[in-house]
Short mmCIF file of C-alpha atoms in Angstrom, two decimals:
data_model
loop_
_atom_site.label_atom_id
_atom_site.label_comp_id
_atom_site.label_asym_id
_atom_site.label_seq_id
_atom_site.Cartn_x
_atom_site.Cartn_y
_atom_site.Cartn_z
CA UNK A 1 0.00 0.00 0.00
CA UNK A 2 1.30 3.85 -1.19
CA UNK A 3 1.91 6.45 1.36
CA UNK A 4 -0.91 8.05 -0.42
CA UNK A 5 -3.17 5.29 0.19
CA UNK A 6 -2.52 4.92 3.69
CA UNK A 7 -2.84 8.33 4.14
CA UNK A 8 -6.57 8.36 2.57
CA UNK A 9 -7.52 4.98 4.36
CA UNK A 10 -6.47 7.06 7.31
CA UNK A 11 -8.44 10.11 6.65
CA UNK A 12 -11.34 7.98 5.80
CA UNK A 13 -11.55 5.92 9.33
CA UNK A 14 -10.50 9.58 11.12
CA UNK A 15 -13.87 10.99 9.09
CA UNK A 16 -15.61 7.50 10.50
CA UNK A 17 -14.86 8.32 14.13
CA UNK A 18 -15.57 11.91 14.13
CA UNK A 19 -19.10 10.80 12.33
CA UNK A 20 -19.79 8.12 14.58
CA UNK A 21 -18.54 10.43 17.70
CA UNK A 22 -20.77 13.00 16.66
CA UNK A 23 -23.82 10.86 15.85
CA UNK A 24 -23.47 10.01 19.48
CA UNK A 25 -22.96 13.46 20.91
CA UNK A 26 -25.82 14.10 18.98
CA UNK A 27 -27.80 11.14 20.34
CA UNK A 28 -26.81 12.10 23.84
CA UNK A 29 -28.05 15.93 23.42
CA UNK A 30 -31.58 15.08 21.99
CA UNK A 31 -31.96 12.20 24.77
CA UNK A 32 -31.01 14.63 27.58
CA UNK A 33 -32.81 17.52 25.94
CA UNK A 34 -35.86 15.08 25.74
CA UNK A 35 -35.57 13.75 29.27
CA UNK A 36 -35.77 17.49 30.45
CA UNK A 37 -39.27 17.89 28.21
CA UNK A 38 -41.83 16.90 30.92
CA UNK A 39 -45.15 16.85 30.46
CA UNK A 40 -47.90 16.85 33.96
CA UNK A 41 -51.12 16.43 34.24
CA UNK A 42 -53.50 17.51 37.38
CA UNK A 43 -57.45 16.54 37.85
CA UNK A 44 -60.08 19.01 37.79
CA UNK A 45 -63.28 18.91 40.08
CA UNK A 46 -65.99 21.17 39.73
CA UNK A 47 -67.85 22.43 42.80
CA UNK A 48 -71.92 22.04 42.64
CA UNK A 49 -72.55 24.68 45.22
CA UNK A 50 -70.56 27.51 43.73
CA UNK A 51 -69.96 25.88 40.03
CA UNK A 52 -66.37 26.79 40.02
CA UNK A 53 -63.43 24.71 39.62
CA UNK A 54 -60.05 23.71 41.00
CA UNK A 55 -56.93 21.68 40.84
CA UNK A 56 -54.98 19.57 42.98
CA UNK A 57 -51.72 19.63 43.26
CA UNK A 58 -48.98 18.48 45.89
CA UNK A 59 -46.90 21.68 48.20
CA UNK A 60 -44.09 22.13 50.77
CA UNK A 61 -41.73 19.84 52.59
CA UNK A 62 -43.25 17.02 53.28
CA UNK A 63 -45.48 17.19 49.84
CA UNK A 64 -49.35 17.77 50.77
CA UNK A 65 -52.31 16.99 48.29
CA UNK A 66 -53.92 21.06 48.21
CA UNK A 67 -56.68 21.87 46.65
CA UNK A 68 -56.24 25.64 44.24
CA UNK A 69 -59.25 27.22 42.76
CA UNK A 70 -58.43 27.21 38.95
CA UNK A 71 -57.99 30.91 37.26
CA UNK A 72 -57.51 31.54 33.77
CA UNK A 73 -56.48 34.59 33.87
CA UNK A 74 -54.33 35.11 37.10
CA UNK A 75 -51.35 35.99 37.33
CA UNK A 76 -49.78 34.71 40.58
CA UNK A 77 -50.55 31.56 42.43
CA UNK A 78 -51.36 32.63 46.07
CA UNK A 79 -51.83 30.10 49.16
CA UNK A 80 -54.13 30.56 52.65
CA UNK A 81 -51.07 31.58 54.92
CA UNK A 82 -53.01 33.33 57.90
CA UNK A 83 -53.50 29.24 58.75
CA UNK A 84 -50.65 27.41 59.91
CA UNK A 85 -48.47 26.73 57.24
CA UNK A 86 -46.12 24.27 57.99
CA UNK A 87 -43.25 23.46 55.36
CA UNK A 88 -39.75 22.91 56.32
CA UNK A 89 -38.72 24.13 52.84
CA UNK A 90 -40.04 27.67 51.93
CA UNK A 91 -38.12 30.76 51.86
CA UNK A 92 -39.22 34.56 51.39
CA UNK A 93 -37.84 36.76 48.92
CA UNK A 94 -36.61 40.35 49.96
CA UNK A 95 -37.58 43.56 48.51
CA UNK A 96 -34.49 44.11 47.04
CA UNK A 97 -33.86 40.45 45.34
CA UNK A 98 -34.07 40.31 41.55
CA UNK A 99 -37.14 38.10 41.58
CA UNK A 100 -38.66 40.62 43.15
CA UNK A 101 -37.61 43.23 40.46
CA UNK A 102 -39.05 40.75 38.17
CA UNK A 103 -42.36 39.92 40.36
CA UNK A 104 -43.06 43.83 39.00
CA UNK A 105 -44.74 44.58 42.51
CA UNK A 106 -43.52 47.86 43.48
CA UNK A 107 -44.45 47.02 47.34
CA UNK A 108 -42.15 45.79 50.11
CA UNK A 109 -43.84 45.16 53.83
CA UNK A 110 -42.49 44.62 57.58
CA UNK A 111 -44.04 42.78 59.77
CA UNK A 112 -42.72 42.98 64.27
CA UNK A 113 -44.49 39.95 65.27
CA UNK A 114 -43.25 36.38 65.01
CA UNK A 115 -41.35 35.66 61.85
CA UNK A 116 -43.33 32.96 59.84
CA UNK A 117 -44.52 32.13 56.34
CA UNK A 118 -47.02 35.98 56.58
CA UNK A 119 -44.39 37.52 58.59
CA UNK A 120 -41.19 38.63 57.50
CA UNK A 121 -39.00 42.21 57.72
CA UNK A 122 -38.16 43.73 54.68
CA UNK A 123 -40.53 41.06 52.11
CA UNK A 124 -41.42 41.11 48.67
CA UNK A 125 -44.68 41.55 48.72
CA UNK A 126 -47.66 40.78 46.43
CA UNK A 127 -51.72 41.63 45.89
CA UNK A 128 -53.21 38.30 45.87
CA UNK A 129 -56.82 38.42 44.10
CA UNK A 130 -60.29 36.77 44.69
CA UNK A 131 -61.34 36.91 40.94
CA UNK A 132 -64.65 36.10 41.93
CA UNK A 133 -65.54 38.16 44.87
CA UNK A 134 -62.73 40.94 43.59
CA UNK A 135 -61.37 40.64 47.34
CA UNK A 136 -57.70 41.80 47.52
CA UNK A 137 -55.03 41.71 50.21
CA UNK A 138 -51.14 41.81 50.29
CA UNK A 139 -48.79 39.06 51.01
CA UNK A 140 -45.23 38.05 50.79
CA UNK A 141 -43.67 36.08 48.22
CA UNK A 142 -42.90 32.84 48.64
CA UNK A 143 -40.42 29.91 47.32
CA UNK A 144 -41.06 25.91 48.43
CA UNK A 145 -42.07 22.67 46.32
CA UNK A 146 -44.96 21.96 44.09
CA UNK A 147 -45.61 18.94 42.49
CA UNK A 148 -47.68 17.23 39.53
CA UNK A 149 -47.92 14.01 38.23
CA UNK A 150 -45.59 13.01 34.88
CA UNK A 151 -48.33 11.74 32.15
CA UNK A 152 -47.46 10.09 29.15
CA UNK A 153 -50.99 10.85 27.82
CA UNK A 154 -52.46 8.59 28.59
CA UNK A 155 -52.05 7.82 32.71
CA UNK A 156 -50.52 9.48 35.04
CA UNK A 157 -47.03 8.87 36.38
CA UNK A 158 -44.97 9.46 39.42
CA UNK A 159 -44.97 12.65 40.46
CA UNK A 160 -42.36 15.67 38.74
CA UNK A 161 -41.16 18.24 41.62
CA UNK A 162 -40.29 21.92 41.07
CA UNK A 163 -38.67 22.83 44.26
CA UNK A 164 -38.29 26.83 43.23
CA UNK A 165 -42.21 27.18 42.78
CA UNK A 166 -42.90 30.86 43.43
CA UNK A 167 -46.59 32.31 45.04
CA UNK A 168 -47.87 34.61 46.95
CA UNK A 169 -49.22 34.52 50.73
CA UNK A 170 -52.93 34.97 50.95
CA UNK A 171 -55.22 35.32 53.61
CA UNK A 172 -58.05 33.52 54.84
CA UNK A 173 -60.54 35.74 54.20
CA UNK A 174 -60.21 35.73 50.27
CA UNK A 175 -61.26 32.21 50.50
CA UNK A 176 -64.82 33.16 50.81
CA UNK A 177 -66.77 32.90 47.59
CA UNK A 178 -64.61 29.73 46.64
CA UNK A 179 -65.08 26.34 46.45
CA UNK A 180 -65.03 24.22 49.36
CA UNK A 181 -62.05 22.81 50.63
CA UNK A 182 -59.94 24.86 48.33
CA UNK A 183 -56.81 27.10 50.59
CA UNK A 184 -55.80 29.30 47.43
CA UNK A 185 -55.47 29.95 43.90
CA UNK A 186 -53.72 28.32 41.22
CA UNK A 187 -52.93 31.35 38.31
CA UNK A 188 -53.03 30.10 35.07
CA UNK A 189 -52.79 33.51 33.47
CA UNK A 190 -50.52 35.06 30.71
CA UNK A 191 -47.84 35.83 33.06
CA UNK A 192 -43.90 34.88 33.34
CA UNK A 193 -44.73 33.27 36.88
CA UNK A 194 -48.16 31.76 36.58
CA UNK A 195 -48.15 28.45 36.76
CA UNK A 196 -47.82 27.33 33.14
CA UNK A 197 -45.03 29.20 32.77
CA UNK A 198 -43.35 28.35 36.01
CA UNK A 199 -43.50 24.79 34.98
CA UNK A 200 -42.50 25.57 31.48
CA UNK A 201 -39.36 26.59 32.86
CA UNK A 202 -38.44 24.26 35.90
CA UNK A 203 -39.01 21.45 33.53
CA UNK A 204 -37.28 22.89 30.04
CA UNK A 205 -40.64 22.21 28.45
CA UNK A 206 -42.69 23.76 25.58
CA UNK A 207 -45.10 27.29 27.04
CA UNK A 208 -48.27 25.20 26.64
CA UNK A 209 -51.48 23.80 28.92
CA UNK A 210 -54.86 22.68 27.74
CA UNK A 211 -57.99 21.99 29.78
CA UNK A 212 -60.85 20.13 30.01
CA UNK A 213 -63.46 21.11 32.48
CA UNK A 214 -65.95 18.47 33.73
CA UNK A 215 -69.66 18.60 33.62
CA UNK A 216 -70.11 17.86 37.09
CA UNK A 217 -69.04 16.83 40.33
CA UNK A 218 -71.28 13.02 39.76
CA UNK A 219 -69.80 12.81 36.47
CA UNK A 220 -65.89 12.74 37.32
CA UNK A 221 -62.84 14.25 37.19
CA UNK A 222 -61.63 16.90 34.63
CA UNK A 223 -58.23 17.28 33.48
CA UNK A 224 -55.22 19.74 32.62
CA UNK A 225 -52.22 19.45 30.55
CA UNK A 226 -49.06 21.06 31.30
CA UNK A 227 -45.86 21.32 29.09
CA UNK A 228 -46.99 19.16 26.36
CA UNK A 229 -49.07 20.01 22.88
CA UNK A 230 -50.36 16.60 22.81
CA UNK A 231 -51.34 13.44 22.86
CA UNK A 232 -54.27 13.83 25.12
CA UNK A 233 -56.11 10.48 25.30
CA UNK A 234 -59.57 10.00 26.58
CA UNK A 235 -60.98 6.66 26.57
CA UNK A 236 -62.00 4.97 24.77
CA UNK A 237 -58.80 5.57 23.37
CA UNK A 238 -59.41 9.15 21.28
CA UNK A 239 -56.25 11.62 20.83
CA UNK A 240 -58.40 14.80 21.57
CA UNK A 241 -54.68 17.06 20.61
CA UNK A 242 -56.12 15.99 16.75
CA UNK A 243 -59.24 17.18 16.63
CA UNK A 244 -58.15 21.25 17.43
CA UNK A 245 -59.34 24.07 15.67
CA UNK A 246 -56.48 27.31 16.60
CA UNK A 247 -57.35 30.58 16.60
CA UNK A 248 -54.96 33.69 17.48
CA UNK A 249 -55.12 35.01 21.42
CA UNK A 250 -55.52 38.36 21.68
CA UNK A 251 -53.34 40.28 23.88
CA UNK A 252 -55.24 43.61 25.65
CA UNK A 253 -53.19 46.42 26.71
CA UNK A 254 -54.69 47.19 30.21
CA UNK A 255 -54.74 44.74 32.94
CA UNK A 256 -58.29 44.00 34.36
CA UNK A 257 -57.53 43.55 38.26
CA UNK A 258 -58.57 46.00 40.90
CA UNK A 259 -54.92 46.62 41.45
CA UNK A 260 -52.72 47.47 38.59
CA UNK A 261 -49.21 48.98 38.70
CA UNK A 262 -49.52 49.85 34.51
CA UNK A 263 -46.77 48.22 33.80
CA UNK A 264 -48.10 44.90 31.60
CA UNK A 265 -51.19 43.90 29.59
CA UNK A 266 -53.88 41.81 30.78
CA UNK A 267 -52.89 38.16 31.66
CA UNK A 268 -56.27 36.92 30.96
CA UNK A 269 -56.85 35.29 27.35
CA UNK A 270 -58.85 37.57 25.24
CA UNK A 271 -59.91 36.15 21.56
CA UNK A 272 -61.18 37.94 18.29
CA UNK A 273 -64.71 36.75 17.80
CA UNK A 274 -66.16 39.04 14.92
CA UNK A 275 -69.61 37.70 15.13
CA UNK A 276 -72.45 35.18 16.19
CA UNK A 277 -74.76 32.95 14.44
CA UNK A 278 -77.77 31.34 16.10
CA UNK A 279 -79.18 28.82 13.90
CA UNK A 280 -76.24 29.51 10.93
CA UNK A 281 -78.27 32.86 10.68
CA UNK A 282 -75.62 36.08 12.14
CA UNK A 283 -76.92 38.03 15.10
CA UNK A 284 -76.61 42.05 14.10
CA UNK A 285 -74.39 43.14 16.54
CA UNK A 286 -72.58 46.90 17.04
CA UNK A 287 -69.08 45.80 15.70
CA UNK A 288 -66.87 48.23 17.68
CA UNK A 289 -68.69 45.91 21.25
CA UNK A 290 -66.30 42.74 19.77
CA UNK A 291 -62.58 45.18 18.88
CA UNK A 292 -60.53 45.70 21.96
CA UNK A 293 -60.42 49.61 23.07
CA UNK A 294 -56.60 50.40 22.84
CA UNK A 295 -57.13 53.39 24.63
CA UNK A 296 -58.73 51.58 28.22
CA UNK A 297 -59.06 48.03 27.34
CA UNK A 298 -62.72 47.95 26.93
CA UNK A 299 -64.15 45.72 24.48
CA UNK A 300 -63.66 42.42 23.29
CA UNK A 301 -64.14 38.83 24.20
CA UNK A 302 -62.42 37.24 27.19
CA UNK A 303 -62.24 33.42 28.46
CA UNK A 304 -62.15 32.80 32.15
CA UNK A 305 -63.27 29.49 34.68
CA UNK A 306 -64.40 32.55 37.53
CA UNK A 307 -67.56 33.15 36.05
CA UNK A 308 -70.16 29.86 35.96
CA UNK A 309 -71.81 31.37 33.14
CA UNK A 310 -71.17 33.46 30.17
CA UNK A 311 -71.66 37.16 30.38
CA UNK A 312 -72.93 39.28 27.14
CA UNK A 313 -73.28 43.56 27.10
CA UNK A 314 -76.90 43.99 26.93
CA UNK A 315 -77.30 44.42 23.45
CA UNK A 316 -75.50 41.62 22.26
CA UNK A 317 -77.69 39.60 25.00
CA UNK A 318 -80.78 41.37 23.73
CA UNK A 319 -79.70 40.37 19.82
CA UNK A 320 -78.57 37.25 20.84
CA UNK A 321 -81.30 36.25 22.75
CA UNK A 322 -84.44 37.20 20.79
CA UNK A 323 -82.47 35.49 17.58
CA UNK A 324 -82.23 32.30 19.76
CA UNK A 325 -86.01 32.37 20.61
CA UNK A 326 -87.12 33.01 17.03
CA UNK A 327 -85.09 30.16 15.71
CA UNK A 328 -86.51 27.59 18.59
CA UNK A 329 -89.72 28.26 17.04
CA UNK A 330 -88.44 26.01 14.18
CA UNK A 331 -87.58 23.29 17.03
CA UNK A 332 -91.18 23.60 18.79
CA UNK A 333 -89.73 24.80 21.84
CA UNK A 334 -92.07 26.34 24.43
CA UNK A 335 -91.36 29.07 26.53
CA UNK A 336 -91.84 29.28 30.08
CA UNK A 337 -91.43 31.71 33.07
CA UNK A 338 -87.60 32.25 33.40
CA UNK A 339 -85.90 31.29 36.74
CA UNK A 340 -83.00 33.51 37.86
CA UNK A 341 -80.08 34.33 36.80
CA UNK A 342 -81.42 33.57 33.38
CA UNK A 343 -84.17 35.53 31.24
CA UNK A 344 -84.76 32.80 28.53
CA UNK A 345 -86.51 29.28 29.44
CA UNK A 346 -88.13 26.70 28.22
CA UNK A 347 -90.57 23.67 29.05
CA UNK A 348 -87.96 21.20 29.73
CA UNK A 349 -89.99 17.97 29.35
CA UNK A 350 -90.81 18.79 25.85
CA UNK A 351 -87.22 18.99 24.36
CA UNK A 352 -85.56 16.33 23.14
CA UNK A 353 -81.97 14.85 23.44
CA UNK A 354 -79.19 14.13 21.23
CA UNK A 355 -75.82 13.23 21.67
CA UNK A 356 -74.52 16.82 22.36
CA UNK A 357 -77.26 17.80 24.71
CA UNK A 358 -80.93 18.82 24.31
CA UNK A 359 -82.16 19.89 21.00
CA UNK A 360 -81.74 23.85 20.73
CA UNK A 361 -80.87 26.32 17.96
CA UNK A 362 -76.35 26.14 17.80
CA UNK A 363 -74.90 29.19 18.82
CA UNK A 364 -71.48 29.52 16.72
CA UNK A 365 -69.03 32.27 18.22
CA UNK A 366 -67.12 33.05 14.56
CA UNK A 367 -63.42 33.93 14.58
CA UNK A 368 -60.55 35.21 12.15
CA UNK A 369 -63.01 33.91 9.80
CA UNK A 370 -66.52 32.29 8.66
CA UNK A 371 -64.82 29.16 8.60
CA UNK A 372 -63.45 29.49 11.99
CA UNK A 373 -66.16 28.76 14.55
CA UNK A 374 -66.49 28.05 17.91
CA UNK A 375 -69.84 26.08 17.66
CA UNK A 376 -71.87 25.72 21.20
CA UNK A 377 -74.29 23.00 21.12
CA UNK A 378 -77.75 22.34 23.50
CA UNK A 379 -74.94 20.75 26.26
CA UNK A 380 -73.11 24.26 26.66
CA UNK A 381 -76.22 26.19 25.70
CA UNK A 382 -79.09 25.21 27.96
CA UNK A 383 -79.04 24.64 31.67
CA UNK A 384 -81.67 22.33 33.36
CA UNK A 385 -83.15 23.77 36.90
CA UNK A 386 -85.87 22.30 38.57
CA UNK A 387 -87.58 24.44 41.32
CA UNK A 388 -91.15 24.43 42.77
CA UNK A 389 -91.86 21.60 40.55
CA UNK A 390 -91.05 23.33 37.50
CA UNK A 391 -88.59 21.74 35.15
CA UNK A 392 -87.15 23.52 32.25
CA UNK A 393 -84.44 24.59 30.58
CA UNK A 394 -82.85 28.29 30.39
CA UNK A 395 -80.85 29.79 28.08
CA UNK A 396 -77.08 29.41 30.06
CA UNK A 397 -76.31 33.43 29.50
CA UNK A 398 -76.52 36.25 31.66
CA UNK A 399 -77.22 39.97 30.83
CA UNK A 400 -73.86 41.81 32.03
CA UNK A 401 -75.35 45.20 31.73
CA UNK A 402 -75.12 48.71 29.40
CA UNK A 403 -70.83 49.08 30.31
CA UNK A 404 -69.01 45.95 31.12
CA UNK A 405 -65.76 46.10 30.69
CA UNK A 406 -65.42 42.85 28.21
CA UNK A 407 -68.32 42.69 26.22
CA UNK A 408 -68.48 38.64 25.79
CA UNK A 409 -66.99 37.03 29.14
CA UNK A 410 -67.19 33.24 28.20
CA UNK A 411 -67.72 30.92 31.14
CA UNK A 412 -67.12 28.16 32.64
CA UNK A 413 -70.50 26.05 31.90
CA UNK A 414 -70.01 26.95 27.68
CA UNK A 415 -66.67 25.33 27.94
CA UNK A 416 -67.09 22.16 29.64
CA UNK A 417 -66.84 18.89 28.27
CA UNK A 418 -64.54 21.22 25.29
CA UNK A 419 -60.80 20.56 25.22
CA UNK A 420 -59.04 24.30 25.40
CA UNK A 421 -55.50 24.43 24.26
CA UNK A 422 -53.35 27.96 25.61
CA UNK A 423 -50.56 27.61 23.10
CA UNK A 424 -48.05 30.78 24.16
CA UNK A 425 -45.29 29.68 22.29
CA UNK A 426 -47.43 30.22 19.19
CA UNK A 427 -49.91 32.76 20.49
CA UNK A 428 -52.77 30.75 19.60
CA UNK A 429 -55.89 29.13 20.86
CA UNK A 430 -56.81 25.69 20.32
CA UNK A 431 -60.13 24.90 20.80
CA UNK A 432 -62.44 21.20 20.04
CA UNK A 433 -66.12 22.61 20.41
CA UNK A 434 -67.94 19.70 22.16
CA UNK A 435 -66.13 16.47 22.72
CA UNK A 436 -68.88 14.71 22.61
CA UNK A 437 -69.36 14.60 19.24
CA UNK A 438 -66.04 12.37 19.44
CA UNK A 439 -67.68 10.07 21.49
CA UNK A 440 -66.11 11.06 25.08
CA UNK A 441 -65.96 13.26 27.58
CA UNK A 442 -63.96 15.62 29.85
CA UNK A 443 -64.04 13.48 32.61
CA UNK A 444 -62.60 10.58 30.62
CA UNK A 445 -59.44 10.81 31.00
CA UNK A 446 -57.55 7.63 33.06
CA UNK A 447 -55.80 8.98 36.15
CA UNK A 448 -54.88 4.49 36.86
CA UNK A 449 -51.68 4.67 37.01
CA UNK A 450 -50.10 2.61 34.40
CA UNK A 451 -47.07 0.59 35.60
CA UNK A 452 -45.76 -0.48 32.09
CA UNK A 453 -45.69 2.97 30.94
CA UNK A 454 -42.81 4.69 29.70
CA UNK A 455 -42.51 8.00 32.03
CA UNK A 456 -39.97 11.14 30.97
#
């Protein structure tokens, strides 16, 4: 063999070590990147005296199941302090730290009784909200441990700990208008420490959650998705991630707490509806009601899990409303006296069922376009009450007056039993309408833990 020879048989092996070492660098980095991807899941329950909804999820040192009332649009995750809270891992943040600079709060507190979890000198301090009662109150910031189960999408797994989990100390007194059992709030909102995106980070995992609220305390569990576009499996075996419809999110430029320090948007999720059909047949509607008012945030359509039922300014309730009643002539429905909160109802022995609910007139919320619809069938339309005898079935929207600051507030009730998708990487919405038309529901998820499951 030629020098020249050896010296290309040498080259070539040299070229087949660096490949081969860097096919296995490269191996290494996308199985450690992946390993770090980790997606959690937590149930939902919905609470039949209040009709609002909350998450479980494991805190402190040692880990303890705690119920959060679930908010959409929140920004900070706040926790019942005033009672004993006992954690042998949670530390405060000063005024002064860089978290706190970040936190955006502006207010720092001192406190001369016993130092504790409420107590500290010189603290970071936050405005926790009640979104439902509009309660506020100031508390210090917190670190310590939260925890979720891994999922694979199809069961839960053991459980994935964040022990940097920031929040804010509430007090006991902005429980009140909650569900029961619940000792805070879990903030879901578009914020760089809500939850979402606390977990985005301690886990190295994609800016996206999805929910699926259940129909009812009897009927089961809901579910949320952290970290993790998809698969979401809901027996018998349907990948609900498939069936999505995506629509932009809408960001709006003035924050709609009682206390803002005008410094960031909203962190609730605001969409562009541009109009409603009852029937297929569009609802006349004043246009400049559905555009968000750059100038004070007015306007626009908003989707939160604080309100049971969806809110509409009293025109579009009025437009909306008389369109749906004309068009139920066409389905023989027959009106009755309306119980409170609603102003629409009907005989409910006379309406029949199908499998999305009783047999109504569709309500379809259009988007970016006529082809883009969110379509709300009889199930997320019409809510059965029976009092004094009387059973029937009312129209699930409320009249939310001449100057509401959102003028569609979508509730809780008109998106149960849909699968929601908060996509922030993207900036987009995905949304199913009713899952039921895939044969399943929200609370069909499988929290059995599967043991031959391959876990992250």
């Amino acid at each position: 063999m030629t020098s020249i020879q050896k010296s290309h048989k040498t080259m070539q092996n040299n070229s087949k070590i660096f490949l081969f070492s860097s096919l296995i660098f490269f191996s290494i980095f996308l199985s450690s990147h992946s390993q770090q991807i980790q997606p959690l899941i937590t149930p939902i329950t919905k609470d039949s005296s209040t009709n609002l909804y909350s998450i479980s999820a494991s805190l402190k040192t040692p880990l303890q199941p705690t119920n959060l009332h679930l908010d959409l649009g929140a920004s900070l995750t706040w926790i019942d302090c005033t009672r004993r809270y006992k954690s042998s891992s949670y530390r405060h943040v000063l005024y002064n730290a860089t978290l706190c600079l970040e936190l955006q709060t502006r207010i720092y507190g001192n406190c001369f009784k016993k130092p504790g979890p409420s107590c500290f000198n010189d603290s970071c301090e936050f405005f926790p909200e009640n979104s439902v009662t509009r309660q506020v109150a100031i508390g210090d910031i917190l670190i310590d441990s939260i925890a979720l189960p891994k999922t694979d999408g199809r069961n839960p797994g053991g459980l994935a700990v964040d022990s940097d989990f920031v929040f804010s100390c509430g007090k006991t007194r902005l429980l009140k208008g909650l569900a029961n059992g619940v000792t805070g709030l879990a903030a879901l909102g578009r914020f760089n420490f809500s939850l979402p995106a606390q977990l985005s980070r301690a886990f190295s995992s994609p800016l996206i959650f999805a929910l699926c609220l259940p129909r009812s305390t009897s009927s089961g569990n809901g579910v949320a998705f952290f970290n993790s576009a998809g698969p979401y499996y809901f027996l018998p075996g349907i990948d609900l991630s498939k069936s999505l419809i995506y629509t932009p999110l809408i960001l709006n430029p003035y924050e709609g707490t009682v206390i803002t320090n005008g410094l960031r948007p909203s962190d609730e999720y605001f969409i562009g509806v541009t109009a409603v059909k009852v029937n297929g047949k569009a609802v006349p509607l004043n246009q400049t009601l559905l555009i968000i008012n750059q100038e004070n945030g007015f306007g626009g359509t908003k989707i939160t899990t604080s309100t049971p039922y969806t809110i509409l300014h009293t025109s579009i309730y009025k437009a909306v409303t008389e369109a749906f009643v004309r068009e139920s002539a066409l389905f023989d429905l027959t009106q009755t006296t309306p119980l409170k909160p609603f102003n629409v109802c009907f005989a409910g022995d006379r309406i029949p069922s199908t499998r999305t609910g009783p047999a109504v007139p569709t309500i379809d919320l259009v988007l970016q376009k006529d082809e883009v619809f969110w379509r709300i069938f009889g199930s997320n339309s019409m809510v059965r009450l029976k009092r004094n005898g009387q059973d029937v079935l009312c129209l699930g929207f409320v009249d939310g007056g001449s100057d509401p600051r959102t003028s569609i507030v979508i509730g809780g009730y008109q998106i149960e039993d849909n699968l929601l998708q908060f996509d922030l990487g993207l900036n987009r919405l995905g949304f199913s309408s009713s899952v039921l038309l895939r044969g399943t529901t929200c609370s069909n998820f499988n929290f059995t833990t599967n043991k031959h499951a391959k876990f992250i």
